[in-house]
Coordinates of C-alpha atoms and ligand atoms in Angstrom, one line a residue:
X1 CA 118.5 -25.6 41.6
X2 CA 115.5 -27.5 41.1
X3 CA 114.4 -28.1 37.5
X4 CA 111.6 -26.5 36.3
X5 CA 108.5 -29.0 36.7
X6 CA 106.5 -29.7 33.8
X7 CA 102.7 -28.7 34.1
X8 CA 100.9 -30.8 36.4
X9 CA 97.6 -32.4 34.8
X10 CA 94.4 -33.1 36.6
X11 CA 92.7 -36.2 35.6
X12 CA 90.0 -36.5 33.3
X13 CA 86.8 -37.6 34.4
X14 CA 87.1 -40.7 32.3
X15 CA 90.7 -41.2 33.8
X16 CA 89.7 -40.7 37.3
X17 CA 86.8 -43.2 36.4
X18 CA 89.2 -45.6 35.3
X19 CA 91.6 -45.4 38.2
X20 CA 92.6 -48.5 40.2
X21 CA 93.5 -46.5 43.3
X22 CA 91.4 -43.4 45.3
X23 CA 91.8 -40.5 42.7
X24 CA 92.2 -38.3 45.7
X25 CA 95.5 -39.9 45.7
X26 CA 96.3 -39.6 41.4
X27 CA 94.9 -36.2 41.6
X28 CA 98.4 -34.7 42.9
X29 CA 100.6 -37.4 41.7
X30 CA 101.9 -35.5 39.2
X31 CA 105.1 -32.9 38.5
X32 CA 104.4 -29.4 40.7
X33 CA 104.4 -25.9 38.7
X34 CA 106.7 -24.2 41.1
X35 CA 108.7 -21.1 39.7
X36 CA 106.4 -20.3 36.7
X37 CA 102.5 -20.4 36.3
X38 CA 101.2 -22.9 34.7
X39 CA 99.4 -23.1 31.3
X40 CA 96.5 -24.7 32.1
X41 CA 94.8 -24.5 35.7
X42 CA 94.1 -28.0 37.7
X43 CA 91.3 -29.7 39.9
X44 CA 90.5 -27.8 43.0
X45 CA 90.9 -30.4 44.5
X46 CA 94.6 -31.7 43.0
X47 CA 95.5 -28.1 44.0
X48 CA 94.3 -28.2 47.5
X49 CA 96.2 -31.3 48.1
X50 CA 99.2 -30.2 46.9
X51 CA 99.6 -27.1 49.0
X52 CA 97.8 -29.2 52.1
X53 CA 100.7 -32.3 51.6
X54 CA 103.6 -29.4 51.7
X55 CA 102.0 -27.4 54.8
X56 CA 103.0 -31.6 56.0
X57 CA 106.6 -29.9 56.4
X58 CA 105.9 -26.9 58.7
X59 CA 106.4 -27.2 62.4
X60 CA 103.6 -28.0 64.6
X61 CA 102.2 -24.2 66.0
X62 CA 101.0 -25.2 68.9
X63 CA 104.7 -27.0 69.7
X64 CA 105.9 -23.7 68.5
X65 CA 107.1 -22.3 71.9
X66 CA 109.7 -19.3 70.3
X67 CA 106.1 -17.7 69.5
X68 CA 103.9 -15.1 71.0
X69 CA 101.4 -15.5 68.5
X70 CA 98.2 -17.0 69.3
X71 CA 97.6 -20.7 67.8
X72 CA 94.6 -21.5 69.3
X73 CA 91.0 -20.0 69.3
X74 CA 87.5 -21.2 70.0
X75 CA 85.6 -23.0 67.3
X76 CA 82.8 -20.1 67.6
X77 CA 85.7 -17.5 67.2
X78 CA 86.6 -19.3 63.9
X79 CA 83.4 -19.2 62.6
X80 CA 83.2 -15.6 63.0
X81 CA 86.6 -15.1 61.4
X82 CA 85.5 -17.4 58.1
X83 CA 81.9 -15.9 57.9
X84 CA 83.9 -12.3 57.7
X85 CA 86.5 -13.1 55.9
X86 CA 85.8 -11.3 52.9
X87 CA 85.5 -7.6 54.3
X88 CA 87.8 -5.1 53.6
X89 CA 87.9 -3.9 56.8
X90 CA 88.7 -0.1 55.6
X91 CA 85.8 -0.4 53.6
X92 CA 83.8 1.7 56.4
X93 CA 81.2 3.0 54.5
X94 CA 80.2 -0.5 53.4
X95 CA 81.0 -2.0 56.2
X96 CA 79.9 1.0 59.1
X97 CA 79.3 -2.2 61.6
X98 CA 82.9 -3.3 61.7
X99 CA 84.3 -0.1 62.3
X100 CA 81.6 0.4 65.2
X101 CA 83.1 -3.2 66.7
X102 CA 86.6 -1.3 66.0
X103 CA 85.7 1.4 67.5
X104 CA 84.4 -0.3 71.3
X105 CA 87.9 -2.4 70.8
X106 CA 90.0 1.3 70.8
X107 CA 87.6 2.0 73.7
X108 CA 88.0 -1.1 75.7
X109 CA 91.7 -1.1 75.7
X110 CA 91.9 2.5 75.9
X111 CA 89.7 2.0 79.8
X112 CA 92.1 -1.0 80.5
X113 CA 95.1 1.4 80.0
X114 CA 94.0 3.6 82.3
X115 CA 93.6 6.6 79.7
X116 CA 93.0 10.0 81.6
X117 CA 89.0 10.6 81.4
X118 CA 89.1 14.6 80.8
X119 CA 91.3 13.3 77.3
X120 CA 89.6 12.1 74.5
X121 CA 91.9 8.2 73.8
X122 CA 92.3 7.8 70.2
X123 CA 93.6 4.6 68.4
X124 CA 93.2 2.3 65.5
X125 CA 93.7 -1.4 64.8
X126 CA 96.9 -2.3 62.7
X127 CA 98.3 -5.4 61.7
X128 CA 100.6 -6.1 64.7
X129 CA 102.6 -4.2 66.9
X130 CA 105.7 -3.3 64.0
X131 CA 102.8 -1.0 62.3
X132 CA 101.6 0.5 65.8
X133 CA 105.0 1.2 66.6
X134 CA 105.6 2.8 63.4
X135 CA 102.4 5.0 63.5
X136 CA 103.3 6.2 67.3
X137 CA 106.6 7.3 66.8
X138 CA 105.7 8.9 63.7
X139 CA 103.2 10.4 65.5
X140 CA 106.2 11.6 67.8
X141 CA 108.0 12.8 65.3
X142 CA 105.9 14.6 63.6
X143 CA 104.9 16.6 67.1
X144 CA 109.0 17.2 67.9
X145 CA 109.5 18.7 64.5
X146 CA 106.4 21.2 65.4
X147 CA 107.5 21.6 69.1
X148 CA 111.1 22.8 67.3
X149 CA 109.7 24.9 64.3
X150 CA 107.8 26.9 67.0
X151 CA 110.8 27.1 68.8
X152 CA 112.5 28.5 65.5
X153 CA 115.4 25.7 66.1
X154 CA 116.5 23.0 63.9
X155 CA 114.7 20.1 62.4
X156 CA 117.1 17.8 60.8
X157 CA 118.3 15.4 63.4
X158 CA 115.7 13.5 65.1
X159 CA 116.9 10.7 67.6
X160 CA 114.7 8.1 69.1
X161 CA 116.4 6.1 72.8
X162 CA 115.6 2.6 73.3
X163 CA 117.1 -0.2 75.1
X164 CA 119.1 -3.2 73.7
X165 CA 116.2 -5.4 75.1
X166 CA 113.8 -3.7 72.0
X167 CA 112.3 -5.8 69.4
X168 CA 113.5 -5.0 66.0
X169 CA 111.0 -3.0 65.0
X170 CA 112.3 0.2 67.0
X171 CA 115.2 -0.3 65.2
X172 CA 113.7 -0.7 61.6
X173 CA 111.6 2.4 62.4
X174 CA 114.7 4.5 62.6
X175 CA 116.1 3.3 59.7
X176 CA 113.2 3.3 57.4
X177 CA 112.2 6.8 58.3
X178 CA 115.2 8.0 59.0
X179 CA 115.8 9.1 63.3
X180 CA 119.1 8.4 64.5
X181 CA 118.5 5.0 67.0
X182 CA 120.4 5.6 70.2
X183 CA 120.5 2.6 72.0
X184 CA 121.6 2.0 74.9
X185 CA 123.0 -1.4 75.7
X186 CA 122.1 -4.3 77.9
X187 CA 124.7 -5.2 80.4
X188 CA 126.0 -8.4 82.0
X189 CA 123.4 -8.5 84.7
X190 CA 120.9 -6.1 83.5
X191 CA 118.6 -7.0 80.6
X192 CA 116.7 -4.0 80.9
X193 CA 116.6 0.1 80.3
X194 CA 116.8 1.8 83.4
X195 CA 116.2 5.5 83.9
X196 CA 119.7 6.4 85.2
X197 CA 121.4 5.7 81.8
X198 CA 119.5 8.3 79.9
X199 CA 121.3 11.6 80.5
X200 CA 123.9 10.1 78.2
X201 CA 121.3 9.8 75.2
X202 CA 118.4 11.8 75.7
X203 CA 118.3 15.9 74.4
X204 CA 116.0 18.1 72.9
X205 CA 116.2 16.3 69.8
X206 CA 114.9 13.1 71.0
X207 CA 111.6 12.3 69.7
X208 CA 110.5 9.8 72.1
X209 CA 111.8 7.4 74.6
X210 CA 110.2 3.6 74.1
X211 CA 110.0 1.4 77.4
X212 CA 109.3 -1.9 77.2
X213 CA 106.2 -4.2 79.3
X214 CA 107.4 -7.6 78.4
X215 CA 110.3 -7.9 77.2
X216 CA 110.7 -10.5 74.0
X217 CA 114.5 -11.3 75.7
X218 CA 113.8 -12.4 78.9
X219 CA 110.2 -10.6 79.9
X220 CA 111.2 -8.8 82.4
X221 CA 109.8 -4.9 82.2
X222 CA 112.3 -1.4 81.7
X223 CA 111.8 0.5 84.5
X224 CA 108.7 2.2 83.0
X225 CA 108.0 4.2 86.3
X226 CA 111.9 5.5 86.6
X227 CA 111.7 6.9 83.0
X228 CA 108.8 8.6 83.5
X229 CA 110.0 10.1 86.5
X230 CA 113.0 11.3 84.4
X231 CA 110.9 12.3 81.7
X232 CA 109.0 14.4 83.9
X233 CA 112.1 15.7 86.1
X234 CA 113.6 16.7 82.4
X235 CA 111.0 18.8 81.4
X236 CA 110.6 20.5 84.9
X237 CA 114.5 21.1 84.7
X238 CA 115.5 21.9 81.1
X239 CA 111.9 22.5 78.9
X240 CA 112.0 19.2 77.3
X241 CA 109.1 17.8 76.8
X242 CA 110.3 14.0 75.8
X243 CA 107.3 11.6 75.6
X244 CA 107.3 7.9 76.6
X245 CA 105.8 5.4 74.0
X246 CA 105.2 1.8 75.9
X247 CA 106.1 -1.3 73.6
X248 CA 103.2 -3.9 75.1
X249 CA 103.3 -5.9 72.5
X250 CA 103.1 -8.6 75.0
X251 CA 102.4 -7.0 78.2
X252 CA 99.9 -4.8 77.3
X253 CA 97.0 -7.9 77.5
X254 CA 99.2 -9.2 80.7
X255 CA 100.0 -6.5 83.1
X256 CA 96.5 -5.0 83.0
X257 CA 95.2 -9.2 84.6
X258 CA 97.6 -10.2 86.4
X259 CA 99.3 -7.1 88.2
X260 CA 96.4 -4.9 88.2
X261 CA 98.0 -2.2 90.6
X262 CA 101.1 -1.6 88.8
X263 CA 101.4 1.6 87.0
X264 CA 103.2 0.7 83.5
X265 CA 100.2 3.0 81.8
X266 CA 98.6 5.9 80.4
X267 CA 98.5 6.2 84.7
X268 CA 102.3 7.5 84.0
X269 CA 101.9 11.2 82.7
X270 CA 104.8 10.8 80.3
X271 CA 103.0 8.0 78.6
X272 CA 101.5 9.3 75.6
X273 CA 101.2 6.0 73.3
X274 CA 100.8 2.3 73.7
X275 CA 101.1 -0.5 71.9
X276 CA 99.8 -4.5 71.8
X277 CA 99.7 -7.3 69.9
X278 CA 96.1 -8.4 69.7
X279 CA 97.7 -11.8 68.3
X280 CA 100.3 -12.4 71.0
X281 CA 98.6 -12.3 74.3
X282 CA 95.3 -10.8 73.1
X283 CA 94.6 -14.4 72.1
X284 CA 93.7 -13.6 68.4
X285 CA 95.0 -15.2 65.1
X286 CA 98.2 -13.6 63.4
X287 CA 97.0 -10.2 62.0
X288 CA 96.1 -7.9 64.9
X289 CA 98.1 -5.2 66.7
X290 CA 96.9 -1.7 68.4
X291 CA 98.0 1.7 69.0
X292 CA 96.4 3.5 71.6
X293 CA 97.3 7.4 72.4
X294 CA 96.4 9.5 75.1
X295 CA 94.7 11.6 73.8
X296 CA 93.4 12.6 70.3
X297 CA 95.9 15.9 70.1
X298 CA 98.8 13.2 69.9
X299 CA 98.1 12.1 67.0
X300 CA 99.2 14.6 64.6
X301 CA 96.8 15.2 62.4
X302 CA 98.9 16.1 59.2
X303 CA 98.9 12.2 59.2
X304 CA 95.8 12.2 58.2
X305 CA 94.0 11.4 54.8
X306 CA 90.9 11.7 53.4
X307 CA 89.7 9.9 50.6
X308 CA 86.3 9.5 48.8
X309 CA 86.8 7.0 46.5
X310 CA 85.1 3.8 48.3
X311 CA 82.2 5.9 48.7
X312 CA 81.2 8.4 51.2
X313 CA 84.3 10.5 53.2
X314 CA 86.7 8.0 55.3
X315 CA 90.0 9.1 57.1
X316 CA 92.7 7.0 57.0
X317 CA 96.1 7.2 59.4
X318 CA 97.4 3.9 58.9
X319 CA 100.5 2.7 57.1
X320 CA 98.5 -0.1 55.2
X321 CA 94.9 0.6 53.6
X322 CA 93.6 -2.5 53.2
X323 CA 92.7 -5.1 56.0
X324 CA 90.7 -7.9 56.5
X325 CA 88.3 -7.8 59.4
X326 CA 88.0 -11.4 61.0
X327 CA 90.4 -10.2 63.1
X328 CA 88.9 -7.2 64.9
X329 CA 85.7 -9.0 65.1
X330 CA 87.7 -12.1 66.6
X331 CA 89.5 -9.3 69.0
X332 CA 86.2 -8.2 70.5
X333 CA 84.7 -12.0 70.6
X334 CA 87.8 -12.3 73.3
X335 CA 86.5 -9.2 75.2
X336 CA 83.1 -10.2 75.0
X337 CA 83.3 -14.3 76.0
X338 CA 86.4 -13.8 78.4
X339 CA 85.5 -10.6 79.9
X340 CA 88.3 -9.3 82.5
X341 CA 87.8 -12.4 84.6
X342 CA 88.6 -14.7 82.1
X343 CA 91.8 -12.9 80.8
X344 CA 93.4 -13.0 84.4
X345 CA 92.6 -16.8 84.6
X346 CA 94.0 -17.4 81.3
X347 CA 97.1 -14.9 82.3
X348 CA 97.4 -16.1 85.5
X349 CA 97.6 -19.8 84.9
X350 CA 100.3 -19.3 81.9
X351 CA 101.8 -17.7 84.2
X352 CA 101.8 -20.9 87.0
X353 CA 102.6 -23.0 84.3
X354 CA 106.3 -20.7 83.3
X355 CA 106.6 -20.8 86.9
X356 CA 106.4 -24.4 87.2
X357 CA 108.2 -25.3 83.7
X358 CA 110.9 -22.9 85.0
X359 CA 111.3 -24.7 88.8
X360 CA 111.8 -27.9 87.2
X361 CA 114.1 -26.9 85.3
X362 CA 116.3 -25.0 87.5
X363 CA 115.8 -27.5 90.2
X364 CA 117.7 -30.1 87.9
X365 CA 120.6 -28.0 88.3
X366 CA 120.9 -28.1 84.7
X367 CA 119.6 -24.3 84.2
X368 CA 119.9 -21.2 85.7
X369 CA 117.0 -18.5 85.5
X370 CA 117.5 -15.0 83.8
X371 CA 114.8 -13.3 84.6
X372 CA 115.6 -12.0 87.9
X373 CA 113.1 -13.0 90.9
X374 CA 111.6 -15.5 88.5
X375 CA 108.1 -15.4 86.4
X376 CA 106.5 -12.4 87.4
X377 CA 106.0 -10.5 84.3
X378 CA 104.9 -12.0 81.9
X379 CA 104.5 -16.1 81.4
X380 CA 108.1 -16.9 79.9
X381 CA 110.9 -19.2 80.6
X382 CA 114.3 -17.7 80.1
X383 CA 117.0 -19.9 81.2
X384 CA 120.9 -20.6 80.8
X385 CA 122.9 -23.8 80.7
X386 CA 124.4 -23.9 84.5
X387 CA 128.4 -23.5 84.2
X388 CA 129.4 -27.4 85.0
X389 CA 127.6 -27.9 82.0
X390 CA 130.6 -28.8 79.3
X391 CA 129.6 -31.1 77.1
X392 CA 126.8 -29.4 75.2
X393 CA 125.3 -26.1 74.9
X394 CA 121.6 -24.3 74.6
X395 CA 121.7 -25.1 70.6
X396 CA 122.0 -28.6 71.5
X397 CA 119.0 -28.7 73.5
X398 CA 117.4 -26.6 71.0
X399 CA 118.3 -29.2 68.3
X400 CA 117.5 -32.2 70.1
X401 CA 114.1 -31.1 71.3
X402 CA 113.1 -30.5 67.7
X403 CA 113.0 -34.5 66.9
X404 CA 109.8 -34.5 69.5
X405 CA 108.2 -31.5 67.4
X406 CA 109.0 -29.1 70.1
X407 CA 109.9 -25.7 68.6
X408 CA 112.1 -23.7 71.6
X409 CA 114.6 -20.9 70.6
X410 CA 118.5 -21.1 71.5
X411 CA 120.4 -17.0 71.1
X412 CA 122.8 -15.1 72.5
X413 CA 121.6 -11.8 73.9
X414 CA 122.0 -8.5 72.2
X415 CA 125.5 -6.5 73.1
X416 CA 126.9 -5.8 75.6
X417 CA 125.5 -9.1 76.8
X418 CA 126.0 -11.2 73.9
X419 CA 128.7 -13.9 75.8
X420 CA 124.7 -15.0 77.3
X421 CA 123.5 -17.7 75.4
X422 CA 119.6 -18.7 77.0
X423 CA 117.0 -20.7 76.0
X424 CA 113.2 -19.1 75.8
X425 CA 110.3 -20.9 76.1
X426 CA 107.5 -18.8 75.6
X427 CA 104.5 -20.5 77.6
X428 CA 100.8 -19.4 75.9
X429 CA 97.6 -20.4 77.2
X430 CA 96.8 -23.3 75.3
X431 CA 100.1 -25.0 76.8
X432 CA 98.6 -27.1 79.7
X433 CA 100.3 -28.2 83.4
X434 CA 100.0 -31.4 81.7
X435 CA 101.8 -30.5 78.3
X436 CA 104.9 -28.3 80.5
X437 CA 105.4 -31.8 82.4
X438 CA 105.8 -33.4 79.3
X439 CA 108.0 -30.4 78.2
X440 CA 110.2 -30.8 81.3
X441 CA 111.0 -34.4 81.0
X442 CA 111.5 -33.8 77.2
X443 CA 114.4 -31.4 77.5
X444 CA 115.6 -33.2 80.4
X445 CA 115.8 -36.5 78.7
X446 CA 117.9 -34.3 76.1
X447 CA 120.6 -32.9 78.2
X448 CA 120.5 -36.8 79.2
X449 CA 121.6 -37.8 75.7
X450 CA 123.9 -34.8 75.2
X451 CA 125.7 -35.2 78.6
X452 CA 126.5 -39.2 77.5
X453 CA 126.9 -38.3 73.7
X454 CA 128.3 -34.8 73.8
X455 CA 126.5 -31.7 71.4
X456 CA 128.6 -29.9 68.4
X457 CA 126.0 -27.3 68.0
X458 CA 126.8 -23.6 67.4
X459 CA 125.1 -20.2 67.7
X460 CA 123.8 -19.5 64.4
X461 CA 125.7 -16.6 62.8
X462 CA 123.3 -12.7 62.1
X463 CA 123.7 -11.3 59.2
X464 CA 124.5 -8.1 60.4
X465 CA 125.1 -6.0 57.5
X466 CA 124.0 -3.0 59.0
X467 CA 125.9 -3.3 62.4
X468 CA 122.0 -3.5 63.2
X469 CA 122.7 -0.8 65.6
X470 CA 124.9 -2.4 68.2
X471 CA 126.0 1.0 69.2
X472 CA 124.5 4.5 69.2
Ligands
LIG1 C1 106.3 -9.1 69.0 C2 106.8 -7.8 69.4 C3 106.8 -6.7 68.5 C4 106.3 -6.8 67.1 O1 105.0 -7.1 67.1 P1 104.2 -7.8 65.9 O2 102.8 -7.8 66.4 O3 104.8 -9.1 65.6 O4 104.4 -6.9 64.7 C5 107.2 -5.5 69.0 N1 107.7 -5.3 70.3 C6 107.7 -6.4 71.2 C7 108.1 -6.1 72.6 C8 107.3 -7.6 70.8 O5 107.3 -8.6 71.6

C-alpha cells in the first residue's frame, strides 16, 4: 500500500523566478495527492503535467491491436469534436441542431441496413454497442411479455438464445435484467451459432434470438440467413413469433462495403434490431454505438419518457441521459467526408492488409488460421500456434511482442472449445501494408527467441464467479 503523499505544492512565482532549472520541470517535482483531495489546489500547469507524465505508462493505441476501437481520426474531425465538446447532447431543445445531425445518422444507417421502405426505421445514438444491445432486447422483452399477456399465458420466465461466440454484453443483459441466457456452445471446429442447434433452446418464452456479423472471437458471422429461415419456419409451424436482433458491433460498418450483396440485414424479415459500434469500424473516437429497429412499432413505447425539465417536451428511451455530442457530429463528419466509396476502400484495404498479415503468418508454418476460408468477414487475424510447436505457446508470443509496444491478445476460446488457445490481431485502418510487414517480422523474430530460449507463459486465469454462463 502506497503511503498517503503529502500535498503537492506549486511554486511561487518568486520561487519559480528563482529556479536554476525549466520550472516546467519543478512544477511536478513534488509528492502526488493520490487517494485523498488535496487541501489546496496547484498550477494548471503542475497538474497537467502530472497526469500527462502518468498517461507515459499506458500502451501505445494505435499498437493496441486487441482493440476495435477507433485510434485515429482526421485533424478536421478533431476539431469538430473539441469545438463541441461541451454540449449535452440530450439537451435537444438547446441544442435542436445536434439532434437534426442525430437524426440523418439514424437515417443513414437505417438506408445502409436495408430497412423495409413502407416501415417507418427508428433508432437512437448510445454510447456503444453494450447500451444498444441493452435497449433492443429490452425492447424484445417488453413486446414478448405483451405478445403473452394477450395470449393470457405466463410472463415470468423470459429466455434470450445466443451463441458462445457473443460478446459479454448479451450475457450481462440477462443477468442485469433478469432473462434466463441460453447459450449454446461453440464446438471444436465450429466457432459460430448455426440454425440447426436451436430447437434445443428456442420456445415461446424466448425473447429474442441474437446473431452475430463479426464475431469478436474469430470474425467469422453465425449463420444469420439459417436463423432467420428457422425463425420464420417456427412461426409458420408453431405461432412463435421469435425475432432476430443482429450484434454488428463490428460488422455492421463492414458488411454493408465490402460484401454489398449479402443479406445479414433488416433484408432478413426476422431481423427486427441492429446494432453498431460507431467507434469500432464506424471510425469514430470511443463513445458511439447505435441501435437501429425496423420499424418504429418495435420499440415499445412504455419505454418511453417524457420530461420537461431542460426546457420544452423531449422523450427520452435511452439507458443513460446525458451524453456528450462530439461524437455524433464526428459520426456524420465520417458519412459526409468518406461517403460509401470511401468506407469500402478503407474496409477493403484492412481487409488486404488481415489477409496479408495472416499469409505470412501461416506461411511460416508457425500458425494455423481459425477463421475458416480465411479473411473474408471482417479484417481480423485469428491464428493458432501450429502442433510441432512445443517450446512456447500464444502467451509467449503475446508477451514477447509487448517489449516492441505491440499490444496483441493471447485466450482460450469460450466452452466447449476452450482447449483452443489463438492469437487475435485485430487489423484497423490506420494499420498500414507497411506497419503489418513490420508486424510480421516482429512476431516472427519472437517465436525465433522463444523456439532457442523456450516460453513459461500461462493462460491467464477468469474470474468466473458466476459460472459466467458456460452452460444454459
Ligand atoms: C465490441 C462489441 C460489443 C460491445 O460494444 P461496445 O461498443 O464496446 O459497447 C458487442 N458485441 C460485439 C460483437 C462486439 O464486438
Amino acid at each position: 500500500m502506497l503511503s498517503k503523499s503529502k500535498h503537492a505544492k506549486s511554486l511561487t512565482h518568486e520561487e519559480r523566478h528563482l529556479a536554476p532549472r525549466g520550472d516546467w520541470f519543478l512544477d511536478f517535482n513534488c509528492e502526488v495527492p493520490r487517494y485523498e483531495m488535496p487541501e489546496d489546489g496547484m498550477d494548471s500547469r503542475a497538474a497537467y503535467n502530472i497526469i500527462k507524465s502518468e498517461m507515459f505508462m499506458d500502451a501505445n493505441p494505435d499498437l493496441n491491436l486487441s482493440s476495435f476501437v477507433t485510434t485515429a481520426m482526421e485533424p478536421e474531425a478533431e476539431k469538430l469534436i473539441m469545438e463541441n465538446i461541451h454540449k449535452n447532447f440530450i439537451d435537444h431543445d438547446m441544442y435542436p441542431q445536434s439532434e437534426e445531425i442525430h437524426q440523418r445518422c439514424v437515417s443513414i444507417l437505417a438506408n445502409l441496413f436495408h430497412a423495409p421502405a413502407d416501415c417507418e426505421p427508428y433508432g437512437t445514438a448510445t454510447i456503444g454497442s453494450s447500451e444498444a444491445v441493452m435497449l433492443a432486447a429490452l425492447a424484445h422483452k417488453w413486446n414478448w411479455r405483451d405478445r403473452m399477456k394477450a395470449q393470457g399465458k405466463p410472463t415470468d420466465k423470459p429466455n434470450i438464445v445466443f451463441g458462445g461466440d457473443v460478446q459479454i454484453v448479451w450475457k450481462k443483459f440477462a443477468r442485469y435484467f433478469d432473462v434466463e441466457a441460453r447459450i449454446v456452445p461453440m464446438e471444436k471446429d465450429c466457432y459460430i451459432l448455426t440454425a440447426d442447434k436451436l430447437d434445443d433452446y428456442v420456445d415461446e418464452n424466448t425473447i429474442c434470438v441474437s446473431a452475430i456479423c463479426g464475431s469478436t472471437f474469430t470474425g467469422e458471422d453465425d449463420d444469420i440467413q439459417g436463423i432467420n429461415d428457422y425463425l420464420v419456419r417456427l412461426e409458420q409451424e408453431k405461432g412463435w413469433n421469435v425475432p432476430l436482433h443482429v450484434d454488428g458491433a463490428s460488422g455492421g460498418f463492414i458488411a454493408p462495403f465490402v460484401s454489398p450483396d449479402y443479406a445479414w440485414d433488416f433484408r432478413l424479415e426476422k431481423v427486427q434490431s441492429i446494432n453498431t459500434s460507431g467507434h469500432k469500424y464506424g471510425m469514430v473516437y470511443p463513445g458511439v454505438g447505435w441501435v437501429l429497429f425496423r420499424d418504429k412499432s418495435v420499440f415499445n413505447e412504455e419505454l418511453i419518457f417524457y420530461v420537461n425539465y431542460l426546457g420544452g417536451e423531449s422523450p427520452t428511451a435511452t439507458l443513460n441521459f446525458s451524453r456528450g455530442t462530439s461524437m455524433i457530429l464526428a459520426q456524420y463528419y465520417n458519412f459526409l467526408r468518406m461517403g460509401k466509396a470511401g468506407y469500402t476502400c478503407l474496409m477493403q484495404t484492412s481487409m488486404d492488409n488481415a489477409q496479408y498479415l495472416q499469409q505470412q503468418l501461416v506461411e511460416s508454418g508457425l500458425f494455423k488460421a481459425l477463421n475458416q476460408g480465411g479473411v473474408q468477414k471482417m479484417p481480423l487475424v485469428a491464428i493458432q500456434l501450429d502442433e510441432k510447436v512445443t517450446r512456447y505457446n500464444v502467451f509467449d508470443v503475446s508477451n514477447k511482442l509487448r517489449e516492441r509496444g505491440w499490444v496483441v491478445s493471447a485466450y482460450t476460446l469460450p466452452a466447449n472449445a476452450e482447449s483452443i488457445a489463438m492469437l487475435r490481431i485485430v487489423v484497423r485502418p490506420h494499420l498500414n501494408k507497411d506497419s503489418c510487414e513490420i508486424l510480421t517480422r516482429h512476431i516472427l523474430e519472437a517465436c525465433q527467441y522463444l523456439e532457442e530460449n523456450g516460453g513459461s507463459a500461462k493462460a491467464p486465469k477468469l474470474h468466473d464467479h458466476h459460472g459466467a454462463g458456460h452452460k444454459c
